[in-house]
């Protein structure tokens, strides 16, 4: 609990876990995302007001403004991303649809007020006249970028955000004109109820900060927790969709999570702009807590590993079906039964599963959400038919597969049973190789696997590597962290293991094996394109060195 208390996480978690919408769909994600944005409003206000003469304010201000823009775009993908999915019948949560709708958030005719945004407006008003010309021009650019991003991200919504009037106040404070597009709408989201921005503002106003970089350090970590919450929501939703065989939809959620993990890596790197001396003085006093204390971060790898299981289940189901088909075909042949056996034409597909979403997933137990009604009623998103054409055939396949496995287990000696794990690994590798080698037959599974590759890169290269880079940049790779346990108070160099250990080693093996296989099959074509380019270069060189008359004849095609 030390880490949670230090970064003020608990008050925000209470809001995420207690939605006000009657049938919440994306409200917890909406609240968490805007908490991250509100925290950056506070950071901007603090950076603009920073009177340390040895701190170069401008790059820090521009850095946080860019962070706000990234958050707005990520939030738009979460709320409205389904509009871009061809297989989604109707977006169940998009705020671009007419109100009211099922699971719609509360609205009000009144505008809302953000105390965090107000702090930013006040900070600009108080310091603008003291800024250099370069700082004022930079500030104008920052405010333009923020307000334009708010407009491009949320203007399609049929209700206002409720903060439009404050965005105009922000423009005026920076020396810009008001814009009609930021005037209060007839109906707005009840931002005050949904986000409760005063709770975010309290992280600054109710705490005494004795060290210059303390608020910055805590707030960046708290902002990371906000988006880590959304990442887990996307992963939980993807898990359920994959278990239902909705491969393309699941892949879309996974790609969203991958983008957020890349963002989190950039977000945490903002701390490299801390003044080193001031931070090291703080570091001594926060010995006992660390970013390693984040439960959300600790759970990233295991949650992502779980996403691999539906893919393995689909391949295993396909293998069991193939074995049964071979047996049936052999049986039909031996008894001279005419007619072809039924076989799938579109590749492996797992049996439907009533996957249980996480506590913050898009689907909540006991609720008749439109995710359940729309996506469950929709055809499989990869356009593939189920591997078996009838319930009777499914039962026969499973029964035959189970009987075969039981017989093998009884007949095999202990040594053979010990090797079953290796045999299963080879079977899985072969099944995945088929998916990668024949993407036209297994489009849904292939794109799901590629989404897993994206999210693996997001975790390892996007988040863990950048966290290592942060620690190395700030305190040096041979230094120790601030963990409260002996196991966590370790050299920063030990963080290398977090990004050097793959999440899906089997996918890496598949890529290597497929590459080696195709290299062997097409060995006779090795280097053909480059050889042709080299031949053309040599031919041009030879023509350029030939006598003028001969060159003209070659150019006109008389000679080749």
XYZ file of C-alpha atoms in Angstrom:
560
model
C 0.000 0.000 0.000
C 3.002 2.351 0.317
C 3.145 2.952 -3.423
C -0.623 3.528 -3.757
C -0.627 6.005 -0.889
C 2.446 7.825 -2.140
C 1.032 8.498 -5.617
C -2.553 9.129 -4.350
C -3.962 6.223 -6.344
C -6.723 5.044 -4.005
C -9.126 8.031 -4.398
C -9.053 7.686 -8.175
C -9.526 3.920 -8.042
C -12.725 4.443 -6.049
C -14.133 6.483 -8.928
C -13.199 3.851 -11.538
C -14.754 1.114 -9.447
C -17.980 3.027 -8.675
C -19.469 4.149 -12.006
C -22.550 6.352 -11.968
C -23.981 5.055 -15.248
C -26.836 2.605 -14.754
C -25.321 0.059 -17.129
C -21.707 1.152 -17.441
C -19.839 0.127 -20.563
C -16.873 2.421 -20.976
C -17.419 4.907 -18.153
C -14.528 3.580 -16.006
C -12.143 3.931 -18.978
C -13.489 7.407 -19.748
C -12.978 8.529 -16.154
C -9.486 7.042 -15.888
C -8.390 8.617 -19.184
C -9.635 12.050 -18.211
C -7.962 11.710 -14.849
C -4.717 11.337 -16.767
C -5.517 14.475 -18.786
C -6.503 16.430 -15.667
C -3.209 15.470 -14.014
C -1.354 16.929 -16.996
C -3.307 20.182 -16.625
C -1.874 20.360 -13.117
C 1.632 19.600 -14.361
C 1.383 22.356 -16.975
C 0.242 24.831 -14.324
C 3.145 23.865 -12.062
C 5.731 24.024 -14.851
C 4.515 27.437 -16.041
C 4.712 28.745 -12.466
C 8.114 27.161 -11.750
C 10.437 29.979 -10.646
C 13.663 27.965 -10.481
C 16.154 29.922 -12.555
C 18.153 26.803 -13.449
C 15.178 24.985 -14.995
C 14.464 25.466 -18.709
C 10.665 25.603 -18.606
C 9.782 25.655 -22.292
C 10.684 22.037 -23.289
C 8.941 20.665 -20.193
C 5.765 22.597 -20.987
C 5.765 21.451 -24.620
C 6.435 17.868 -23.515
C 3.383 17.752 -21.229
C 1.183 19.407 -23.857
C 2.185 16.680 -26.316
C 1.300 14.089 -23.681
C -2.207 15.574 -23.380
C -2.653 15.322 -27.158
C -1.667 11.646 -27.131
C -4.167 10.916 -24.359
C -7.008 12.605 -26.239
C -6.347 10.507 -29.320
C -6.130 7.273 -27.319
C -9.395 8.061 -25.542
C -11.113 8.675 -28.879
C -10.038 5.210 -30.032
C -11.515 3.650 -26.907
C -14.843 5.490 -27.090
C -15.354 5.706 -30.856
C -12.967 3.100 -32.242
C -15.716 0.596 -32.974
C -17.060 2.913 -35.663
C -14.058 1.849 -37.751
C -14.678 -1.883 -37.308
C -16.572 -3.384 -40.242
C -17.688 -6.412 -38.230
C -19.264 -4.386 -35.419
C -22.976 -3.989 -36.189
C -23.650 -0.874 -34.129
C -21.258 0.866 -31.802
C -22.641 0.289 -28.340
C -20.739 3.084 -26.612
C -19.826 5.783 -29.138
C -20.853 9.266 -28.113
C -21.461 10.125 -31.780
C -24.914 8.549 -31.638
C -28.082 10.314 -30.567
C -28.915 10.437 -26.874
C -30.344 8.676 -25.005
C -29.170 5.141 -25.774
C -28.589 2.011 -23.735
C -25.699 2.439 -21.308
C -25.376 6.140 -22.198
C -23.624 8.308 -19.580
C -25.488 10.990 -17.630
C -25.858 14.397 -19.277
C -26.791 17.884 -18.133
C -27.784 21.216 -19.645
C -25.210 22.932 -17.460
C -21.520 23.371 -18.220
C -19.008 21.709 -15.925
C -15.876 23.081 -14.345
C -12.383 21.622 -14.082
C -10.363 23.035 -11.173
C -7.217 21.571 -12.752
C -7.822 23.392 -16.031
C -8.614 26.517 -14.027
C -5.214 26.273 -12.318
C -3.611 26.190 -15.763
C -5.583 29.249 -16.915
C -4.633 31.142 -13.748
C -0.966 30.196 -14.066
C -0.824 31.537 -17.643
C -2.636 34.741 -16.649
C -0.197 35.429 -13.810
C 3.032 34.688 -15.676
C 2.412 35.601 -19.307
C 3.626 39.201 -19.015
C 6.885 38.011 -17.452
C 7.596 35.487 -20.211
C 10.169 36.066 -22.915
C 8.985 36.479 -26.491
C 10.116 32.928 -27.248
C 8.194 31.568 -24.241
C 5.018 33.424 -25.216
C 5.191 32.111 -28.765
C 5.780 28.605 -27.451
C 2.810 29.008 -25.100
C 0.550 30.083 -27.960
C 1.610 26.999 -29.915
C 0.951 24.783 -26.897
C -2.544 26.179 -26.299
C -3.410 25.944 -29.994
C -2.291 22.305 -30.075
C -4.269 21.388 -26.954
C -7.510 23.131 -27.948
C -7.344 21.915 -31.545
C -6.761 18.349 -30.349
C -9.773 18.572 -28.033
C -11.838 19.778 -30.971
C -10.657 17.109 -33.428
C -11.006 14.342 -30.837
C -14.399 15.138 -29.330
C -16.275 17.475 -31.697
C -18.132 14.582 -33.393
C -19.868 13.736 -30.139
C -23.541 14.658 -30.075
C -23.068 16.133 -26.594
C -20.512 18.593 -25.323
C -17.706 17.701 -22.980
C -18.811 20.466 -20.628
C -15.407 22.188 -20.524
C -15.689 24.104 -23.802
C -16.055 27.468 -22.070
C -12.832 26.840 -20.150
C -11.012 25.948 -23.358
C -11.976 29.399 -24.676
C -10.736 30.951 -21.432
C -7.458 29.101 -21.941
C -7.145 30.577 -25.433
C -7.806 34.093 -24.177
C -5.254 33.711 -21.375
C -2.616 32.760 -23.972
C -3.466 35.802 -26.129
C -5.728 34.071 -28.661
C -9.285 34.831 -29.724
C -12.296 32.877 -28.540
C -13.647 30.301 -30.977
C -17.326 29.582 -31.592
C -16.600 25.861 -31.688
C -15.708 26.014 -27.983
C -18.931 27.594 -26.815
C -21.134 25.620 -24.442
C -23.547 23.218 -26.117
C -27.228 22.714 -25.336
C -26.475 19.375 -23.659
C -23.224 18.198 -22.138
C -21.807 15.164 -20.449
C -22.115 15.426 -16.701
C -18.348 15.754 -16.467
C -18.431 16.716 -12.806
C -20.225 13.503 -11.909
C -18.369 11.200 -14.302
C -14.804 12.403 -13.698
C -15.000 14.222 -10.354
C -12.012 16.433 -11.285
C -11.822 17.943 -7.808
C -10.428 14.592 -6.618
C -7.558 14.982 -9.068
C -6.966 18.578 -8.007
C -6.763 17.415 -4.387
C -3.567 15.493 -5.172
C -1.895 18.921 -5.372
C -3.906 21.116 -3.020
C -4.092 18.761 -0.021
C -0.435 17.729 0.080
C 2.639 19.614 1.269
C 5.469 19.023 -1.207
C 8.866 19.701 0.334
C 10.914 18.688 -2.713
C 10.874 20.478 -6.040
C 10.379 17.369 -8.185
C 8.107 15.439 -5.818
C 4.788 16.440 -7.393
C 6.146 15.787 -10.882
C 7.447 12.356 -9.866
C 4.222 11.290 -8.169
C 1.934 12.687 -10.846
C 3.668 10.938 -13.748
C 3.368 7.634 -11.884
C -0.286 8.337 -11.069
C -0.976 9.135 -14.711
C 0.614 5.813 -15.615
C -1.801 4.058 -13.281
C -4.747 5.744 -15.016
C -3.801 4.360 -18.416
C -2.641 1.013 -17.017
C -6.228 0.610 -15.812
C -7.494 1.215 -19.361
C -4.913 -1.230 -20.752
C -6.211 -3.964 -18.459
C -9.760 -3.192 -19.554
C -8.812 -3.599 -23.217
C -6.974 -6.860 -22.481
C -9.925 -8.298 -20.537
C -12.321 -7.407 -23.340
C -9.980 -8.924 -25.936
C -9.757 -12.114 -23.882
C -13.525 -12.560 -23.899
C -13.862 -11.783 -27.597
C -11.109 -14.263 -28.454
C -12.767 -16.974 -26.386
C -15.934 -16.311 -28.404
C -14.008 -16.686 -31.671
C -14.346 -12.994 -32.575
C -10.736 -12.831 -33.733
C -10.763 -9.510 -35.577
C -12.586 -7.696 -32.776
C -10.243 -9.201 -30.204
C -7.279 -8.154 -32.318
C -8.577 -4.577 -32.455
C -8.752 -4.384 -28.656
C -5.246 -5.843 -28.383
C -3.869 -3.269 -30.807
C -5.477 -0.538 -28.691
C -3.675 -1.948 -25.655
C -0.407 -2.025 -27.630
C -0.722 1.676 -28.486
C -1.384 2.495 -24.846
C 1.686 0.564 -23.714
C 3.810 2.519 -26.195
C 2.246 5.706 -24.830
C 3.009 4.671 -21.255
C 6.661 4.244 -22.177
C 6.779 7.786 -23.579
C 4.800 9.091 -20.613
C 7.166 7.690 -18.010
C 10.153 9.058 -19.971
C 8.939 12.577 -19.167
C 10.714 12.119 -15.851
C 14.065 12.387 -17.634
C 13.433 16.152 -17.597
C 13.643 16.253 -13.797
C 16.528 18.246 -12.405
C 18.898 15.485 -11.303
C 20.161 17.117 -8.117
C 16.651 17.937 -6.943
C 15.415 14.429 -7.695
C 18.317 12.711 -5.933
C 17.521 14.652 -2.784
C 13.947 13.364 -3.070
C 15.101 9.817 -3.855
C 16.778 9.509 -0.472
C 13.523 10.241 1.332
C 11.248 7.995 -0.729
C 13.351 4.914 -0.021
C 10.743 2.267 0.664
C 8.545 2.624 -2.393
C 9.036 2.224 -6.105
C 7.239 1.963 -9.423
C 7.740 -1.772 -8.957
C 5.015 -1.536 -6.350
C 2.407 -1.015 -9.055
C 0.056 -3.997 -9.093
C -1.196 -3.032 -12.560
C 2.309 -3.077 -14.023
C 3.124 -6.385 -12.333
C 0.053 -7.961 -13.950
C 0.823 -6.835 -17.506
C 2.874 -9.853 -18.524
C 0.581 -12.518 -17.065
C -2.508 -10.890 -18.583
C -0.873 -10.787 -22.000
C 0.276 -14.392 -21.689
C -3.339 -15.401 -21.093
C -4.287 -13.930 -24.486
C -2.259 -16.698 -26.123
C -4.472 -19.481 -24.789
C -7.504 -18.914 -27.079
C -5.170 -19.160 -30.068
C -3.728 -22.443 -28.780
C -7.239 -23.731 -28.073
C -8.302 -22.943 -31.628
C -5.322 -24.814 -33.047
C -5.840 -27.780 -30.712
C -9.522 -27.971 -31.672
C -8.545 -27.950 -35.329
C -5.995 -30.751 -34.731
C -8.575 -32.865 -32.891
C -11.047 -32.323 -35.717
C -8.447 -33.272 -38.338
C -7.649 -36.516 -36.491
C -11.339 -37.379 -36.364
C -11.815 -36.621 -40.053
C -8.924 -38.942 -40.922
C -10.455 -41.718 -38.829
C -13.913 -41.221 -40.323
C -12.531 -41.164 -43.862
C -10.618 -44.373 -43.191
C -13.729 -45.977 -41.710
C -15.910 -44.933 -44.645
C -13.341 -46.252 -47.088
C -13.001 -49.649 -45.386
C -16.805 -50.135 -45.344
C -17.228 -48.850 -48.927
C -19.561 -46.097 -47.825
C -19.900 -43.656 -50.714
C -19.884 -39.882 -50.425
C -17.336 -37.373 -49.149
C -16.950 -36.543 -45.507
C -17.813 -33.117 -44.235
C -14.776 -30.951 -43.793
C -14.144 -27.332 -42.917
C -13.267 -24.976 -45.705
C -12.049 -22.012 -43.758
C -9.536 -23.280 -41.209
C -9.519 -23.696 -37.459
C -12.065 -22.100 -35.215
C -12.526 -22.782 -31.512
C -15.840 -23.711 -29.967
C -17.761 -20.769 -28.566
C -16.979 -19.978 -24.971
C -18.808 -17.939 -22.402
C -15.667 -16.080 -21.362
C -15.870 -14.147 -18.141
C -14.663 -10.567 -18.479
C -12.529 -8.843 -15.901
C -14.146 -6.652 -13.257
C -13.638 -3.572 -15.402
C -14.334 -5.153 -18.781
C -16.816 -3.881 -21.310
C -19.271 -6.575 -20.270
C -20.466 -6.764 -16.686
C -21.892 -9.951 -15.201
C -25.655 -10.038 -15.025
C -26.131 -7.118 -17.397
C -27.777 -7.372 -20.781
C -25.130 -5.188 -22.402
C -25.113 -4.525 -26.093
C -21.726 -6.228 -26.354
C -23.490 -9.445 -25.432
C -26.478 -8.758 -27.676
C -24.626 -7.405 -30.726
C -21.296 -9.186 -30.854
C -22.649 -12.526 -29.746
C -25.349 -12.332 -32.415
C -22.903 -11.286 -35.109
C -21.151 -13.850 -37.267
C -17.567 -14.705 -36.450
C -15.552 -11.611 -37.210
C -13.019 -13.431 -39.343
C -15.732 -14.617 -41.726
C -14.905 -18.263 -41.090
C -17.445 -20.999 -40.547
C -17.200 -23.174 -37.457
C -14.903 -26.143 -38.006
C -17.711 -28.629 -37.447
C -20.992 -28.303 -39.305
C -23.318 -29.656 -36.644
C -23.592 -30.182 -32.917
C -23.672 -33.947 -33.503
C -20.423 -33.805 -35.444
C -18.864 -31.684 -32.687
C -19.835 -34.185 -30.025
C -18.513 -37.060 -32.104
C -15.204 -35.327 -32.660
C -14.637 -34.486 -29.013
C -15.692 -37.926 -27.838
C -13.378 -39.641 -30.296
C -10.480 -37.344 -29.380
C -10.941 -37.934 -25.649
C -11.176 -41.702 -26.118
C -8.029 -41.704 -28.218
C -6.140 -39.662 -25.604
C -7.266 -41.918 -22.760
C -6.223 -45.042 -24.650
C -2.805 -43.600 -25.398
C -2.294 -42.649 -21.773
C -3.101 -46.171 -20.555
C -0.948 -47.870 -23.153
C 2.088 -45.601 -22.882
C 4.874 -46.205 -20.393
C 5.852 -43.544 -17.872
C 8.772 -42.365 -19.992
C 6.473 -41.666 -22.932
C 4.059 -39.705 -20.752
C 6.940 -37.524 -19.616
C 7.605 -36.633 -23.232
C 3.984 -35.622 -23.857
C 4.812 -31.999 -23.116
C 7.427 -31.917 -25.847
C 5.044 -33.622 -28.262
C 2.330 -31.081 -27.453
C 4.784 -28.211 -27.997
C 5.692 -29.595 -31.433
C 2.022 -29.949 -32.330
C 1.345 -26.372 -31.291
C 4.311 -25.146 -33.280
C 3.082 -27.029 -36.335
C -0.434 -25.619 -35.936
C 0.851 -22.064 -35.636
C 3.141 -22.624 -38.605
C 0.093 -23.569 -40.664
C -1.686 -20.368 -39.618
C 1.308 -18.238 -40.605
C 1.991 -20.170 -43.803
C -1.631 -20.052 -44.996
C -3.032 -16.680 -43.820
C -5.598 -16.717 -46.612
C -7.176 -19.814 -45.038
C -6.854 -18.633 -41.425
C -7.272 -14.855 -41.703
C -8.850 -14.351 -38.281
C -6.286 -16.411 -36.393
C -3.386 -14.909 -38.335
C -4.429 -11.323 -37.636
C -5.019 -12.187 -33.991
C -1.482 -13.609 -33.787
C -0.083 -10.454 -35.409
C -1.967 -8.363 -32.835
C -0.250 -10.399 -30.116
C 3.075 -9.513 -31.719
C 2.093 -5.829 -31.590
C 1.166 -5.901 -27.927
C 4.341 -7.838 -27.084
C 6.355 -5.060 -28.731
C 4.277 -2.500 -26.828
C 5.120 -4.121 -23.502
C 8.774 -4.953 -24.109
C 10.006 -2.156 -26.389
C 7.341 0.403 -25.561
C 7.078 0.174 -21.789
C 9.761 -1.993 -20.165
C 12.678 -0.812 -22.305
C 11.738 2.836 -21.840
C 11.386 2.286 -18.112
C 14.925 0.904 -18.096
C 16.072 3.882 -20.198
C 14.437 6.255 -17.707
C 16.154 4.674 -14.727
C 19.523 4.595 -16.487
C 19.162 8.192 -17.621
C 18.130 9.528 -14.230
C 20.276 7.616 -11.734
C 22.657 5.490 -13.823
C 22.497 1.821 -14.766
C 24.698 0.693 -11.855
C 22.635 2.472 -9.221
C 19.943 0.892 -7.088
C 16.265 1.720 -7.121
C 14.054 2.760 -4.208
C 12.200 -0.511 -3.635
C 11.087 -1.310 -0.119
C 12.133 -4.968 -0.280
C 15.587 -6.413 -0.767
C 14.381 -8.104 -3.945
C 13.229 -4.817 -5.487
C 16.010 -2.556 -4.197
C 18.295 -3.857 -6.906
C 20.624 -2.552 -9.550
C 18.881 -0.825 -12.420
C 20.732 -3.153 -14.799
C 18.465 -5.960 -13.555
C 15.568 -4.246 -15.355
C 17.035 -5.532 -18.621
C 15.377 -8.881 -17.975
C 11.944 -7.267 -18.217
C 12.351 -6.355 -21.894
C 14.704 -9.167 -22.925
C 12.271 -11.938 -21.948
C 9.689 -12.513 -24.702
C 5.990 -12.815 -23.933
C 5.258 -15.207 -26.812
C 8.433 -17.233 -27.493
C 6.457 -19.738 -29.572
C 5.494 -17.027 -32.053
C 9.144 -16.091 -32.348
C 9.960 -19.719 -33.110
C 7.212 -19.850 -35.731
C 8.603 -16.801 -37.520
C 12.092 -18.315 -37.533
C 10.900 -21.719 -38.745
C 8.722 -20.274 -41.479
C 11.571 -18.101 -42.681
C 13.936 -21.074 -42.810
C 11.338 -23.203 -44.614
C 10.635 -20.626 -47.314
C 14.366 -19.914 -47.706
C 14.894 -23.591 -48.473
C 11.913 -23.881 -50.817
C 12.902 -20.809 -52.821
C 16.675 -21.257 -52.696
C 16.801 -21.174 -56.512
C 15.471 -17.599 -56.442
C 17.927 -16.331 -53.855
C 19.137 -12.832 -54.732
C 17.342 -12.771 -58.093
C 16.078 -9.179 -57.830
C 19.445 -7.871 -56.695
C 21.233 -9.850 -59.405
C 18.964 -8.251 -62.017
C 19.697 -4.785 -60.630
C 23.415 -5.536 -60.676
C 23.174 -6.802 -64.283
C 21.349 -3.630 -65.334
C 24.000 -1.469 -63.674
C 26.756 -3.358 -65.468
C 24.903 -3.097 -68.783
C 24.478 0.681 -68.405
C 28.126 1.015 -67.498
C 29.173 -0.996 -70.561
C 27.018 1.138 -72.859
C 28.412 4.356 -71.408
C 31.958 3.181 -72.186
C 31.197 2.144 -75.779
C 31.972 4.391 -78.841
C 29.426 7.176 -79.539
C 28.039 5.618 -82.726
C 27.530 2.275 -81.039
C 25.773 3.991 -78.099
C 23.335 5.733 -80.482
C 22.548 2.463 -82.226
C 21.891 0.815 -78.870
C 19.650 3.686 -77.732
C 17.534 3.377 -80.894
C 17.260 -0.375 -80.554
C 19.315 -1.164 -83.600
C 21.764 -3.042 -81.422
C 21.126 -4.540 -78.031
